[in-house]
Amino acid sequence: MIADAFPLTLSSIGDIHPAYYLAPIGGIAALVMAKTFSGQVMQRSEGDDEMIRIAQAVRDG
């Protein structure tokens, strides 16, 4: 059984290599940065009338 091959108990959690904590921390940091950058982009001006017209044409397909 798989559970027998990889027993996970509270005492074995301390055996996890510290590098394995980098992935979830990096993922959370990436989400925070994405939210920050998207907020900055949304606050910017859409541009002049020509840029707005082109953007609408792109959205329409």
C-alpha atoms as a PDB file:
ATOM      1  CA  MET A   1       0.000   0.000   0.000  1.00  0.00           C
ATOM      2  CA  ILE A   2       1.262   3.499  -0.802  1.00  0.00           C
ATOM      3  CA  ALA A   3       0.596   4.789   2.718  1.00  0.00           C
ATOM      4  CA  ASP A   4       2.938   2.131   4.080  1.00  0.00           C
ATOM      5  CA  ALA A   5       5.691   3.142   1.662  1.00  0.00           C
ATOM      6  CA  PHE A   6       5.443   6.847   2.505  1.00  0.00           C
ATOM      7  CA  PRO A   7       4.314   7.214   6.102  1.00  0.00           C
ATOM      8  CA  LEU A   8       3.595  10.829   7.029  1.00  0.00           C
ATOM      9  CA  THR A   9       3.356  11.469  10.709  1.00  0.00           C
ATOM     10  CA  LEU A  10       3.807  14.571  12.810  1.00  0.00           C
ATOM     11  CA  SER A  11       7.263  13.382  13.811  1.00  0.00           C
ATOM     12  CA  SER A  12       8.307  12.905  10.164  1.00  0.00           C
ATOM     13  CA  ILE A  13       7.272  16.424   9.134  1.00  0.00           C
ATOM     14  CA  GLY A  14      10.445  17.776  10.718  1.00  0.00           C
ATOM     15  CA  ASP A  15      12.444  15.592   8.302  1.00  0.00           C
ATOM     16  CA  ILE A  16      11.305  17.621   5.275  1.00  0.00           C
ATOM     17  CA  HIS A  17      14.195  19.397   3.591  1.00  0.00           C
ATOM     18  CA  PRO A  18      13.924  23.206   3.934  1.00  0.00           C
ATOM     19  CA  ALA A  19      14.198  23.640   0.149  1.00  0.00           C
ATOM     20  CA  TYR A  20      10.719  22.116  -0.233  1.00  0.00           C
ATOM     21  CA  TYR A  21       9.266  25.152   1.498  1.00  0.00           C
ATOM     22  CA  LEU A  22      10.502  27.395  -1.323  1.00  0.00           C
ATOM     23  CA  ALA A  23       7.876  26.276  -3.851  1.00  0.00           C
ATOM     24  CA  PRO A  24       4.782  27.329  -1.872  1.00  0.00           C
ATOM     25  CA  ILE A  25       6.489  30.513  -0.682  1.00  0.00           C
ATOM     26  CA  GLY A  26       7.506  31.304  -4.264  1.00  0.00           C
ATOM     27  CA  GLY A  27       3.966  30.619  -5.472  1.00  0.00           C
ATOM     28  CA  ILE A  28       2.474  32.977  -2.915  1.00  0.00           C
ATOM     29  CA  ALA A  29       5.052  35.639  -3.782  1.00  0.00           C
ATOM     30  CA  ALA A  30       4.205  35.252  -7.485  1.00  0.00           C
ATOM     31  CA  LEU A  31       0.491  35.718  -6.781  1.00  0.00           C
ATOM     32  CA  VAL A  32       1.165  38.855  -4.728  1.00  0.00           C
ATOM     33  CA  MET A  33       3.362  40.294  -7.479  1.00  0.00           C
ATOM     34  CA  ALA A  34       0.770  39.467 -10.168  1.00  0.00           C
ATOM     35  CA  LYS A  35      -1.946  41.218  -8.161  1.00  0.00           C
ATOM     36  CA  THR A  36       0.317  44.241  -7.626  1.00  0.00           C
ATOM     37  CA  PHE A  37       1.270  44.522 -11.297  1.00  0.00           C
ATOM     38  CA  SER A  38      -2.286  44.027 -12.546  1.00  0.00           C
ATOM     39  CA  GLY A  39      -3.452  46.813 -10.230  1.00  0.00           C
ATOM     40  CA  GLN A  40      -0.777  49.124 -11.602  1.00  0.00           C
ATOM     41  CA  VAL A  41      -1.776  48.339 -15.192  1.00  0.00           C
ATOM     42  CA  MET A  42      -5.471  48.880 -14.497  1.00  0.00           C
ATOM     43  CA  GLN A  43      -4.778  52.316 -12.970  1.00  0.00           C
ATOM     44  CA  ARG A  44      -3.003  53.560 -16.084  1.00  0.00           C
ATOM     45  CA  SER A  45      -4.737  55.530 -18.807  1.00  0.00           C
ATOM     46  CA  GLU A  46      -6.184  53.639 -21.764  1.00  0.00           C
ATOM     47  CA  GLY A  47      -4.440  56.023 -24.131  1.00  0.00           C
ATOM     48  CA  ASP A  48      -5.678  58.366 -26.800  1.00  0.00           C
ATOM     49  CA  ASP A  49      -8.784  57.806 -28.938  1.00  0.00           C
ATOM     50  CA  GLU A  50      -6.862  55.844 -31.575  1.00  0.00           C
ATOM     51  CA  MET A  51      -5.436  53.421 -28.992  1.00  0.00           C
ATOM     52  CA  ILE A  52      -8.891  52.933 -27.452  1.00  0.00           C
ATOM     53  CA  ARG A  53     -10.352  52.194 -30.904  1.00  0.00           C
ATOM     54  CA  ILE A  54      -7.626  49.623 -31.649  1.00  0.00           C
ATOM     55  CA  ALA A  55      -8.045  47.972 -28.240  1.00  0.00           C
ATOM     56  CA  GLN A  56     -11.787  47.664 -28.802  1.00  0.00           C
ATOM     57  CA  ALA A  57     -11.194  46.125 -32.235  1.00  0.00           C
ATOM     58  CA  VAL A  58      -8.857  43.557 -30.657  1.00  0.00           C
ATOM     59  CA  ARG A  59     -11.448  42.704 -27.988  1.00  0.00           C
ATOM     60  CA  ASP A  60     -14.153  42.306 -30.648  1.00  0.00           C
ATOM     61  CA  GLY A  61     -11.925  39.993 -32.675  1.00  0.00           C
END
